[in-house]
Short mmCIF file of C-alpha atoms in Angstrom, two decimals:
data_model
loop_
_atom_site.label_atom_id
_atom_site.label_comp_id
_atom_site.label_asym_id
_atom_site.label_seq_id
_atom_site.Cartn_x
_atom_site.Cartn_y
_atom_site.Cartn_z
CA MET A 51 -0.04 -0.03 -0.04
CA SER A 52 2.86 2.35 0.80
CA GLY A 53 3.91 2.10 -2.96
CA LEU A 54 0.89 4.04 -3.92
CA VAL A 55 1.77 7.23 -1.76
CA PRO A 56 4.41 8.63 -4.12
CA LEU A 57 2.13 8.33 -7.02
CA LEU A 58 0.01 11.23 -5.62
CA VAL A 59 2.65 13.63 -6.66
CA THR A 60 4.58 11.87 -9.34
CA LEU A 61 1.56 11.02 -11.47
CA PRO A 62 0.69 14.81 -11.86
CA LEU A 63 4.33 15.73 -12.61
CA LEU A 64 4.56 13.13 -15.21
CA GLY A 65 1.13 14.23 -16.64
CA ALA A 66 2.45 17.79 -16.63
CA ALA A 67 5.52 16.67 -18.56
CA THR A 68 3.42 14.91 -21.02
CA THR A 69 1.07 17.63 -21.77
CA LEU A 70 3.82 20.06 -22.24
CA ILE A 71 5.47 17.82 -24.82
CA ALA A 72 2.17 17.38 -26.53
CA GLY A 73 1.60 21.07 -26.62
CA ARG A 74 0.06 21.16 -30.10
CA HIS A 75 -2.34 18.32 -29.57
CA ARG A 76 -5.32 19.54 -27.56
CA ARG A 77 -7.01 16.29 -27.31
CA THR A 78 -4.08 14.34 -26.16
CA GLN A 79 -3.50 17.12 -23.42
CA VAL A 80 -7.21 16.77 -22.24
CA VAL A 81 -7.05 13.07 -22.21
CA VAL A 82 -3.69 12.95 -20.22
CA SER A 83 -5.07 15.62 -17.73
CA ILE A 84 -8.32 13.82 -17.05
CA VAL A 85 -6.74 10.30 -16.76
CA THR A 86 -4.16 11.65 -14.41
CA LEU A 87 -6.42 13.27 -11.90
CA THR A 88 -8.84 10.23 -12.18
CA PHE A 89 -6.11 7.87 -11.16
CA VAL A 90 -5.00 10.20 -8.28
CA CYS A 91 -8.52 10.28 -7.08
CA ALA A 92 -8.80 6.50 -7.08
CA ILE A 93 -5.51 5.98 -5.41
CA ALA A 94 -6.31 8.60 -2.71
CA ALA A 95 -9.73 6.91 -2.02
CA VAL A 96 -7.80 3.52 -1.60
CA LEU A 97 -5.43 5.05 0.73
CA LEU A 98 -8.29 6.76 2.76
CA TYR A 99 -9.86 3.45 3.17
CA ALA A 100 -6.62 1.80 4.24
CA VAL A 101 -5.56 4.39 6.68
CA ASP A 102 -9.08 4.55 8.24
CA ALA A 103 -9.64 0.84 8.48
CA GLY A 104 -6.16 0.15 9.72
CA ASN A 105 -6.25 3.04 12.28
CA GLN A 106 -2.62 4.07 11.43
CA PRO A 107 -1.07 6.37 9.07
CA ILE A 108 1.05 5.25 6.04
CA ALA A 109 4.69 6.81 5.95
CA VAL A 110 7.07 6.51 3.03
CA SER A 111 10.79 7.45 3.05
CA VAL A 112 11.56 8.61 -0.50
CA GLY A 113 14.74 7.14 -1.72
CA GLY A 114 14.99 4.93 1.34
CA TRP A 115 16.86 7.56 3.43
CA PRO A 116 16.21 7.27 7.09
CA ILE A 117 14.50 9.98 9.16
CA PRO A 118 15.46 12.82 9.57
CA PHE A 119 17.77 12.76 6.52
CA GLY A 120 15.20 11.70 3.87
CA ILE A 121 11.90 13.12 2.72
CA VAL A 122 8.89 11.44 4.39
CA LEU A 123 5.54 11.33 2.64
CA TYR A 124 2.94 10.94 5.51
CA VAL A 125 -0.65 9.86 4.85
CA ASP A 126 -3.24 9.81 7.56
CA ARG A 127 -6.91 10.23 7.48
CA LEU A 128 -6.66 14.01 7.10
CA ALA A 129 -4.24 13.97 4.24
CA ALA A 130 -6.00 11.19 2.35
CA LEU A 131 -9.35 12.86 2.73
CA LEU A 132 -8.31 16.18 1.40
CA VAL A 133 -6.44 14.59 -1.45
CA VAL A 134 -9.64 12.76 -2.28
CA VAL A 135 -11.80 15.88 -2.10
CA SER A 136 -9.26 18.23 -3.96
CA SER A 137 -8.78 15.65 -6.79
CA ILE A 138 -12.55 15.42 -7.33
CA VAL A 139 -12.64 19.24 -7.36
CA LEU A 140 -9.67 19.58 -9.72
CA LEU A 141 -11.21 17.01 -12.09
CA ALA A 142 -14.55 18.90 -12.28
CA VAL A 143 -12.92 22.23 -12.78
CA LEU A 144 -10.75 20.65 -15.49
CA LEU A 145 -13.78 19.43 -17.35
CA PHE A 146 -15.29 22.91 -17.02
CA SER A 147 -12.17 24.41 -18.50
CA VAL A 148 -12.04 21.87 -21.34
CA GLY A 149 -15.60 23.07 -22.37
CA GLN A 150 -14.37 26.72 -22.08
CA GLY A 151 -11.43 25.97 -24.18
CA ALA A 152 -13.41 24.19 -26.87
CA ALA A 153 -15.76 27.17 -27.13
CA ASP A 154 -13.46 30.03 -26.79
CA GLY A 155 -10.18 28.62 -28.28
CA ASP A 156 -6.91 29.96 -26.56
CA ASP A 157 -8.41 33.30 -25.59
CA GLU A 158 -9.04 32.48 -21.90
CA THR A 159 -7.15 29.44 -21.12
CA PRO A 160 -4.42 28.72 -23.71
CA VAL A 161 -4.25 24.93 -23.76
CA SER A 162 -0.57 24.57 -24.31
CA ILE A 163 0.05 26.44 -21.11
CA PHE A 164 -3.01 25.68 -19.17
CA HIS A 165 -2.76 21.84 -18.87
CA PRO A 166 0.82 21.53 -17.71
CA SER A 167 0.51 24.46 -15.29
CA TYR A 168 -2.68 22.95 -13.91
CA LEU A 169 -1.26 19.53 -13.23
CA ILE A 170 1.84 21.17 -11.62
CA LEU A 171 -0.53 23.06 -9.35
CA SER A 172 -2.35 19.81 -8.57
CA ALA A 173 1.01 18.26 -7.68
CA GLY A 174 1.87 21.11 -5.50
CA ILE A 175 -1.57 20.64 -3.55
CA PHE A 176 -1.07 17.02 -3.22
CA ASN A 177 2.51 17.35 -2.01
CA ALA A 178 1.49 19.87 0.57
CA PHE A 179 -1.21 17.57 1.95
CA ILE A 180 1.06 14.53 2.38
CA ALA A 181 4.21 16.27 3.40
CA GLY A 182 5.80 14.71 6.35
CA ASP A 183 8.38 17.57 7.06
CA LEU A 184 8.19 21.25 7.09
CA PHE A 185 10.76 21.71 4.21
CA ASN A 186 8.77 19.38 1.90
CA LEU A 187 5.68 21.42 2.88
CA TYR A 188 7.51 24.50 1.75
CA VAL A 189 8.39 22.84 -1.54
CA GLY A 190 4.65 22.15 -2.04
CA PHE A 191 3.86 25.82 -1.41
CA GLU A 192 6.52 26.85 -3.93
CA ILE A 193 5.17 24.57 -6.61
CA LEU A 194 1.67 26.12 -5.98
CA LEU A 195 3.36 29.65 -6.24
CA VAL A 196 4.87 29.09 -9.61
CA ALA A 197 1.86 27.30 -11.12
CA SER A 198 -0.55 29.66 -9.68
CA TYR A 199 1.11 32.74 -10.98
CA VAL A 200 1.03 31.27 -14.56
CA LEU A 201 -2.62 30.57 -14.23
CA ILE A 202 -3.86 33.76 -12.61
CA THR A 203 -2.00 35.77 -15.38
CA LEU A 204 -3.54 33.68 -18.31
CA GLY A 205 -4.67 35.85 -21.21
CA GLY A 206 -1.99 38.56 -20.36
CA THR A 207 -4.44 41.39 -19.80
CA GLU A 208 -3.40 44.40 -17.78
CA SER A 209 -5.74 43.70 -14.81
CA ARG A 210 -4.50 40.01 -14.57
CA ILE A 211 -0.81 40.97 -14.83
CA ARG A 212 -1.36 43.64 -12.06
CA THR A 213 -3.20 41.33 -9.64
CA GLY A 214 -0.78 38.54 -10.45
CA VAL A 215 2.12 40.72 -9.32
CA VAL A 216 0.47 41.55 -6.03
CA TYR A 217 -0.45 37.79 -5.61
CA ILE A 218 3.18 36.73 -6.14
CA VAL A 219 4.74 39.58 -3.89
CA VAL A 220 2.45 38.64 -1.06
CA SER A 221 3.07 34.80 -1.53
CA LEU A 222 6.90 35.43 -1.59
CA VAL A 223 6.60 37.45 1.63
CA SER A 224 4.74 34.33 3.27
CA SER A 225 7.45 32.02 1.70
CA VAL A 226 10.34 33.99 3.17
CA LEU A 227 8.84 33.92 6.63
CA PHE A 228 8.09 30.27 6.28
CA LEU A 229 11.69 29.59 5.15
CA ALA A 230 13.20 31.63 7.92
CA ALA A 231 11.10 29.76 10.60
CA ILE A 232 12.24 26.47 9.10
CA ALA A 233 15.93 27.58 9.28
CA MET A 234 15.36 28.55 12.97
CA ILE A 235 13.63 25.37 13.88
CA TYR A 236 16.31 23.25 12.22
CA GLY A 237 19.00 25.24 14.06
CA ALA A 238 17.32 24.78 17.41
CA LEU A 239 16.09 21.11 17.13
CA GLY A 240 18.24 19.55 14.31
CA THR A 241 15.28 18.32 12.42
CA VAL A 242 12.15 19.46 10.32
CA ASN A 243 10.33 16.15 10.51
CA MET A 244 6.95 16.81 11.96
CA VAL A 245 6.83 13.92 14.15
CA GLN A 246 10.23 14.52 15.64
CA LEU A 247 9.40 18.14 16.06
CA SER A 248 6.34 17.11 17.79
CA GLN A 249 8.46 15.23 20.44
CA ARG A 250 11.32 17.70 20.73
CA ILE A 251 9.53 21.11 20.61
CA GLY A 252 8.71 21.01 24.27
CA GLU A 253 12.57 20.99 25.01
CA LEU A 254 12.75 24.63 23.92
CA PRO A 255 11.92 27.53 26.29
CA GLN A 256 8.34 28.85 26.00
CA GLU A 257 9.48 32.10 24.67
CA THR A 258 11.45 30.42 21.97
CA GLN A 259 8.44 28.28 21.19
CA LEU A 260 6.22 31.24 21.04
CA VAL A 261 8.37 33.03 18.51
CA LEU A 262 8.72 30.00 16.19
CA HIS A 263 4.94 29.40 16.45
CA LEU A 264 4.05 32.96 15.58
CA MET A 265 6.25 32.99 12.65
CA LEU A 266 4.77 29.83 11.07
CA LEU A 267 1.32 31.08 12.09
CA LEU A 268 1.94 34.39 10.25
CA ALA A 269 3.29 32.68 7.27
CA PHE A 270 0.46 30.22 6.97
CA SER A 271 -2.30 32.90 7.78
CA ILE A 272 -1.16 34.86 4.75
CA LYS A 273 -1.80 31.85 2.49
CA ALA A 274 -5.01 31.13 4.21
CA ALA A 275 -6.19 34.68 4.00
CA VAL A 276 -6.91 35.21 7.71
CA PHE A 277 -7.73 38.89 8.49
CA PRO A 278 -5.86 41.24 8.41
CA LEU A 279 -3.64 39.34 6.02
CA SER A 280 -6.47 38.74 3.55
CA PHE A 281 -6.21 42.25 1.78
CA TRP A 282 -4.75 40.55 -1.27
CA LEU A 283 -7.46 38.02 -2.08
CA PRO A 284 -10.51 40.03 -3.14
CA ASP A 285 -8.61 41.70 -5.84
CA SER A 286 -6.48 38.79 -7.14
CA TYR A 287 -9.14 35.95 -7.63
CA PRO A 288 -11.89 37.78 -9.65
CA THR A 289 -9.69 38.84 -12.55
CA ALA A 290 -8.62 35.27 -13.42
CA PRO A 291 -10.36 32.89 -15.93
CA ALA A 292 -13.49 31.38 -14.49
CA PRO A 293 -11.96 27.84 -13.98
CA VAL A 294 -8.80 29.27 -12.47
CA THR A 295 -10.74 31.36 -10.00
CA ALA A 296 -12.99 28.46 -9.03
CA VAL A 297 -9.94 26.08 -8.18
CA PHE A 298 -8.07 28.87 -6.36
CA ALA A 299 -11.03 29.85 -4.32
CA GLY A 300 -11.82 26.24 -3.42
CA LEU A 301 -8.21 24.83 -2.73
CA LEU A 302 -5.46 27.30 -2.33
CA THR A 303 -6.53 29.03 0.84
CA LYS A 304 -7.38 25.60 2.31
CA VAL A 305 -3.83 24.45 1.96
CA GLY A 306 -2.86 27.38 4.23
CA VAL A 307 -5.69 26.23 6.69
CA TYR A 308 -4.27 22.68 6.47
CA ALA A 309 -0.81 23.89 7.37
CA ILE A 310 -2.20 25.95 10.44
CA ILE A 311 -4.11 22.69 11.57
CA ARG A 312 -0.82 20.68 11.48
CA THR A 313 0.95 23.53 13.24
CA GLU A 314 -1.62 23.88 16.05
CA THR A 315 -2.45 20.15 16.59
CA GLN A 316 0.93 18.39 15.97
CA LEU A 317 3.72 20.93 16.55
CA PHE A 318 2.58 23.37 19.11
CA LEU A 319 -0.24 21.64 20.96
CA TYR A 320 1.06 22.68 24.37
CA ASN A 321 2.08 26.26 23.30
CA ASP A 322 -1.32 27.38 22.42
CA VAL A 323 -2.31 30.80 21.11
CA ASN A 324 -5.92 30.09 21.01
CA THR A 325 -7.07 33.45 22.23
CA VAL A 326 -5.19 35.22 19.41
CA LEU A 327 -6.79 32.80 16.93
CA LEU A 328 -10.27 33.39 18.33
CA ILE A 329 -9.98 37.17 17.85
CA ALA A 330 -8.53 36.68 14.34
CA ALA A 331 -11.50 34.21 13.50
CA LEU A 332 -13.88 36.90 14.82
CA LEU A 333 -12.42 39.71 12.77
CA THR A 334 -12.06 37.44 9.64
CA MET A 335 -15.77 36.51 9.76
CA ILE A 336 -17.20 39.99 10.33
CA VAL A 337 -14.83 42.02 8.06
CA GLY A 338 -15.11 39.46 5.28
CA VAL A 339 -18.97 39.24 5.30
CA LEU A 340 -19.25 43.08 5.54
CA GLY A 341 -17.09 43.26 2.52
CA ALA A 342 -19.33 40.87 0.72
CA VAL A 343 -22.44 43.00 1.51
CA ALA A 344 -20.73 46.06 0.03
CA GLN A 345 -20.19 44.40 -3.45
CA ALA A 346 -21.98 44.57 -6.71
CA GLU A 347 -19.90 41.99 -8.58
CA LEU A 348 -20.66 38.42 -8.16
CA LYS A 349 -16.89 37.25 -8.11
CA ARG A 350 -16.01 39.83 -5.51
CA ILE A 351 -18.98 38.84 -3.34
CA LEU A 352 -17.81 35.30 -3.41
CA SER A 353 -14.22 36.31 -2.78
CA PHE A 354 -15.31 38.13 0.42
CA THR A 355 -17.48 35.33 1.56
CA LEU A 356 -14.63 33.11 1.09
CA VAL A 357 -12.48 35.27 3.41
CA SER A 358 -15.28 35.24 6.06
CA HIS A 359 -15.78 31.52 5.98
CA ILE A 360 -12.05 30.99 6.56
CA GLY A 361 -12.99 32.49 10.07
CA TYR A 362 -15.28 29.46 10.79
CA MET A 363 -12.30 27.11 10.33
CA ILE A 364 -9.94 29.22 12.51
CA PHE A 365 -12.73 29.33 15.04
CA GLY A 366 -13.07 25.64 15.18
CA LEU A 367 -9.38 25.15 15.39
CA ALA A 368 -8.94 27.61 18.16
CA ILE A 369 -11.75 25.73 20.37
CA ALA A 370 -9.05 22.95 20.40
CA THR A 371 -11.26 20.08 21.37
CA PRO A 372 -11.53 16.68 19.48
CA ASP A 373 -15.25 17.64 18.56
CA ALA A 374 -14.33 21.11 17.37
CA ILE A 375 -11.33 19.73 15.11
CA GLY A 376 -13.63 17.09 13.63
CA ALA A 377 -16.26 19.81 12.93
CA THR A 378 -13.54 22.03 11.38
CA ILE A 379 -12.39 19.34 9.01
CA TYR A 380 -16.04 18.65 7.96
CA TYR A 381 -16.67 22.42 7.40
CA MET A 382 -13.36 22.65 5.33
CA VAL A 383 -14.53 19.79 3.12
CA HIS A 384 -17.77 21.49 2.81
CA HIS A 385 -16.35 24.88 1.82
CA ILE A 386 -13.88 23.39 -0.63
CA VAL A 387 -16.89 21.76 -2.73
CA VAL A 388 -19.46 24.62 -2.20
CA GLN A 389 -17.16 27.56 -2.79
CA THR A 390 -15.85 25.91 -6.08
CA THR A 391 -19.30 25.22 -7.29
CA LEU A 392 -20.36 28.70 -6.71
CA PHE A 393 -17.56 30.13 -8.62
CA LEU A 394 -18.34 27.72 -11.54
CA ALA A 395 -22.05 28.83 -11.52
CA VAL A 396 -20.88 32.48 -11.65
CA GLY A 397 -18.69 31.53 -14.70
CA LEU A 398 -21.89 30.26 -16.39
CA ILE A 399 -23.84 33.42 -15.57
CA GLU A 400 -21.01 35.53 -16.90
CA ARG A 401 -21.09 33.58 -20.19
CA ARG A 402 -24.93 33.74 -20.44
CA ALA A 403 -25.35 37.46 -19.49
CA GLY A 404 -22.16 38.95 -20.52
CA SER A 405 -21.44 40.36 -16.98
CA THR A 406 -21.07 39.38 -13.30
CA SER A 407 -22.36 42.72 -12.13
CA ILE A 408 -25.66 42.37 -10.19
CA LEU A 409 -26.51 45.85 -11.44
CA ARG A 410 -26.43 44.72 -15.00
CA VAL A 411 -27.50 41.16 -15.01
CA LYS A 412 -31.35 40.69 -15.08
CA GLY A 413 -34.09 38.25 -16.07
CA LEU A 414 -32.01 35.10 -15.98
CA MET A 415 -34.78 33.08 -14.38
CA ARG A 416 -36.59 33.01 -17.84
CA ALA A 417 -33.57 32.88 -19.95
CA ALA A 418 -31.40 30.33 -18.03
CA PRO A 419 -33.41 28.53 -15.59
CA VAL A 420 -30.87 25.68 -15.30
CA ILE A 421 -28.18 28.04 -14.22
CA ALA A 422 -30.63 29.52 -11.63
CA VAL A 423 -30.96 26.22 -10.03
CA LEU A 424 -27.00 25.54 -10.14
CA TYR A 425 -26.39 28.89 -8.44
CA PHE A 426 -29.33 28.64 -5.85
CA ILE A 427 -28.51 25.36 -4.22
CA PRO A 428 -24.82 25.98 -3.34
CA ALA A 429 -25.80 29.48 -2.42
CA ILE A 430 -28.27 28.57 0.28
CA ASN A 431 -25.79 25.83 1.35
CA LEU A 432 -22.95 28.25 1.94
CA GLY A 433 -25.59 30.52 3.79
CA GLY A 434 -26.10 27.75 6.12
CA LEU A 435 -29.71 26.83 5.67
CA PRO A 436 -30.80 23.59 7.05
CA PRO A 437 -30.58 20.81 6.26
CA PHE A 438 -27.58 21.39 4.03
CA SER A 439 -23.94 20.58 4.98
CA GLY A 440 -23.28 24.24 5.80
CA PHE A 441 -25.73 24.21 8.69
CA ILE A 442 -24.48 20.82 9.64
CA GLY A 443 -20.93 22.19 9.98
CA LYS A 444 -21.68 25.31 11.64
CA PHE A 445 -24.10 23.70 14.17
CA ALA A 446 -21.27 21.24 15.01
CA LEU A 447 -18.84 24.15 15.51
CA PHE A 448 -21.30 26.08 17.66
CA ASP A 449 -22.03 22.98 19.76
CA ALA A 450 -18.31 22.41 20.41
CA ALA A 451 -17.99 26.08 21.36
CA VAL A 452 -20.85 25.83 23.86
CA GLU A 453 -19.31 22.94 25.57
CA VAL A 454 -16.25 25.22 26.28
CA GLY A 455 -18.66 27.90 27.38
CA THR A 456 -16.29 30.87 27.90
CA PRO A 457 -17.51 34.42 27.19
CA LEU A 458 -15.17 34.72 24.07
CA MET A 459 -16.75 31.57 22.68
CA MET A 460 -20.43 33.06 23.07
CA VAL A 461 -19.20 36.01 21.26
CA LEU A 462 -17.90 33.91 18.39
CA ILE A 463 -21.06 31.86 18.12
CA VAL A 464 -23.06 35.09 17.89
CA ALA A 465 -20.48 36.40 15.31
CA GLY A 466 -20.83 33.10 13.38
CA ILE A 467 -24.57 33.35 13.31
CA VAL A 468 -24.56 36.83 12.15
CA THR A 469 -21.93 36.05 9.41
CA SER A 470 -24.15 33.21 8.08
CA LEU A 471 -27.11 35.46 7.89
CA LEU A 472 -25.36 38.18 6.13
CA THR A 473 -23.85 35.73 3.74
CA LEU A 474 -27.33 34.34 2.87
CA TYR A 475 -28.39 38.01 2.42
CA ALA A 476 -25.53 38.96 0.15
CA LEU A 477 -26.00 35.65 -2.03
CA MET A 478 -29.85 36.06 -2.08
CA ARG A 479 -29.68 39.73 -3.01
CA ALA A 480 -27.51 38.68 -6.06
CA TRP A 481 -30.04 35.90 -6.73
CA ASN A 482 -33.07 38.20 -6.66
CA LEU A 483 -31.38 40.96 -8.76
CA SER A 484 -29.84 38.65 -11.43
CA PHE A 485 -32.52 36.17 -11.72
CA TRP A 486 -35.88 37.50 -10.81
CA ARG A 487 -35.53 41.14 -11.72
CA GLU A 488 -37.00 41.73 -15.25
CA GLU A 489 -35.69 44.21 -17.89
CA ASP A 490 -38.66 46.32 -17.25
CA ASP A 491 -38.40 46.66 -13.55
CA SER A 492 -39.56 49.96 -11.99
CA ALA A 493 -37.25 52.81 -11.24
CA GLU A 494 -38.04 51.99 -7.41
CA THR A 495 -36.04 48.71 -7.80
CA GLU A 496 -33.08 50.61 -9.36
CA ALA A 497 -33.38 53.23 -6.54
CA ARG A 498 -32.94 50.45 -3.86
CA ILE A 499 -29.72 49.37 -5.18
CA GLU A 500 -28.34 52.66 -6.20
CA TYR A 501 -25.86 52.51 -3.14
CA LEU A 502 -24.06 49.68 -5.00
CA GLY A 503 -23.23 51.81 -7.89
CA SER A 504 -19.98 52.92 -6.50
CA ALA A 505 -18.85 49.36 -5.59
CA PRO A 506 -15.56 48.18 -7.26
CA ALA A 507 -15.76 46.62 -10.86
CA ALA A 508 -19.56 47.09 -10.86
CA GLY A 509 -19.61 48.16 -14.37
CA ILE A 510 -17.67 45.44 -16.11
CA GLN A 511 -19.21 44.19 -19.37
CA THR A 512 -18.12 41.45 -21.67
CA GLU A 513 -19.85 39.78 -24.72
CA ARG A 514 -22.21 36.90 -24.26
CA ARG A 515 -20.74 33.60 -25.16
CA VAL A 516 -22.11 30.04 -25.81
CA ILE A 517 -22.27 27.62 -22.84
CA PRO A 518 -21.06 24.14 -23.91
CA ARG A 519 -22.78 21.22 -22.40
CA ILE A 520 -19.71 19.96 -20.68
CA MET A 521 -19.44 23.25 -18.78
CA THR A 522 -23.05 22.87 -17.50
CA ALA A 523 -22.46 19.11 -16.67
CA ALA A 524 -19.37 19.87 -14.72
CA THR A 525 -21.13 22.47 -12.59
CA ALA A 526 -24.10 20.15 -12.15
CA GLY A 527 -21.94 17.46 -11.03
CA MET A 528 -20.36 19.83 -8.38
CA VAL A 529 -23.79 20.83 -7.20
CA ALA A 530 -24.57 17.05 -6.98
CA ALA A 531 -21.39 16.80 -4.81
CA THR A 532 -22.70 19.56 -2.53
CA VAL A 533 -25.93 17.69 -2.02
CA ALA A 534 -24.02 14.41 -1.31
CA LEU A 535 -22.17 16.14 1.48
CA THR A 536 -25.60 16.46 3.15
CA VAL A 537 -26.93 12.90 2.13
CA PHE A 538 -23.84 11.31 3.36
CA ALA A 539 -23.07 13.66 6.23
CA GLY A 540 -23.12 10.87 8.73
CA PRO A 541 -20.43 8.64 7.43
CA LEU A 542 -18.39 11.65 6.39
CA TYR A 543 -18.64 13.39 9.88
CA ASP A 544 -17.63 10.06 11.52
CA VAL A 545 -14.53 10.05 9.56
CA CYS A 546 -13.88 13.73 10.34
CA ALA A 547 -14.52 13.07 14.08
CA ARG A 548 -11.97 10.31 13.94
CA ILE A 549 -9.55 12.68 12.33
CA GLY A 550 -10.19 15.24 15.10
CA ALA A 551 -9.50 12.75 17.84
CA ALA A 552 -6.40 11.49 16.20
CA LEU A 553 -4.88 14.96 15.55
CA LEU A 554 -4.81 15.70 19.35
CA GLU A 555 -3.08 12.32 20.14
CA PRO A 556 0.76 12.11 20.36
CA ILE A 557 2.35 10.34 17.25
CA SER A 558 4.65 7.45 17.85
CA LEU A 559 8.07 8.15 16.23
CA VAL A 560 8.87 4.42 16.32
CA GLN A 561 5.63 3.67 14.45
CA VAL A 562 6.31 6.09 11.81
CA GLU A 563 10.11 5.10 11.41
CA GLU A 564 8.93 1.53 10.85
CA GLU A 565 6.30 2.51 8.41
CA ALA A 566 8.85 4.65 6.46
CA GLN A 567 11.32 1.84 5.99
CA PRO A 568 11.88 1.03 2.21
#
C-alpha cells in the first residue's frame, strides 16, 4: 500500500511533462489531464480506506533515506481525505475548462500552457497535503506559487498581470517567513520532520516556542487569507479566468488552513495561542462578510465570503477539542466543494449574461433556469440553511464552542450566526437581482440598489458567449457533490470525528520510522 503514496505527486508531474510535450495536440492534453487526476482520485480513495480501516498512518521514506535525512511522505486520514476531495474538485474544474477552451479557443485558457500548469498546481496541492516535514511542505507551497502565477495571469491582460504581481509578492513574503522559521527550527532542534518536532519542541523555552509558533502562524495565515492578512485575495481572484478562479477559491486557501491545523495540533499543541486565533477568527468572519455585502460584482461577493468563512475554520481550530477539530475538518471539506461550485456557477452566469455585475444582469430566471438552480443550491448551502452541509458544519462548531462555554466563545457563536445570515443576504440579493428582476423593472427597484453603484468593478461588461454542455455538466456534477455532503453527512462526519480525535493524540516516532522503511 505504501507504494501508492508517491504516485499522488509523481503522476501529476509526469502528466504535466506529457502535456507540455504534446503542446500542439489539444485532445492528447485533455485525455492525459483527465486520466491523471482520475487515477490520483482513485489512489487517494484507496489510501483513505486503508488508513481509516487500519487506524494508522502510512509513511514512506523517499529514496530509502532514514528519518530525518530523507523526505517522508505521510498519509493519515486528514491527508487522504483532503487529497480525495481536492482531486474531485480539480477534475470537475478541468472538465469545465475543457468546455470553455473548446468554445473560446485559446483566448481565456491557452491549452498549451494551461494543462501543464494545472497539473503542476495539482502536484503542489497533493504534495503539501502529504508532506511529512516542514521543508517538503515549503516545496509544495513553492510549486503552488509558480503554477498559480502562470494560471492567474493567463490571457496577459493588464488587470491580470497587475493582480498577479500583487499575488506573487504577497506569496513570496509568506514564503520568506516560512523559510526563515524552518531555518530557525532546524537550528534549534536539528530536524524538520513533523513527528520528531512534535516530540522535541517541548525542550525549547516557552519564549522560543512562541516566536517559532507565531512565525509559522503568520506565514500560513497569509496563505489562508486570515484577517488582516487577507487584503490581497478579493482583488486577485476575480480577475482570473473562471476555472482558475474556481480552483483557487476552493483549494489554495485551504492548503494554508491545512498547514495551520498541522501547526496547532501536531507541533505546538502545548504552546497554544488560541485566544489570538479566536480574535482573528472573529475579525475574519465579520470583516469578510461586511465586504461581501458592499459588493456589486458576483466574483467579488464570493471572494469576500471566502475570506469570512475561513474564520469558521480558524474558530473551530482555536476551540481545540476533538469535537471542534472534527467539525472544522467537515466544514473545510464542505467549503472546498461549495465555494468551487459557486464560482463555476458564476462562470456560467458571466457567459450567459455577458457580465457578473448584479447591477447589469437581469431576467436570468426566464433565460437560463438551469443556471438559476445551479447557483441557488450551493448559495443557500453556503448561507447555512438547514438541512444542508453548511448548517451541519456550523451547528457542530457552535455545539463544540458551547461545551467550552467561555464568554469569548459565546461572542464567536453570535458572530458566526450573524456572518451566516449576512452571507445568505448577500447571495440571495444577488439571486433576486440577477434572476428574478426583469428588464422592465420599475425605477423603485433601481433606487433600492443605487448605493451599490460605486462598488468596485460594478460596471464590467463582456460579450455573451455560448455555454458548452460539458461546462453545465461539470457544474451540475459539483452541485450534486454539495448535495452528497448532506446526504452522506453521517459517514463523512464520522471520519472527520476520528480525524479530530487522532490529531490531538501524540504520534509514535517508532511507528512512523517502521512505516517509513523502504
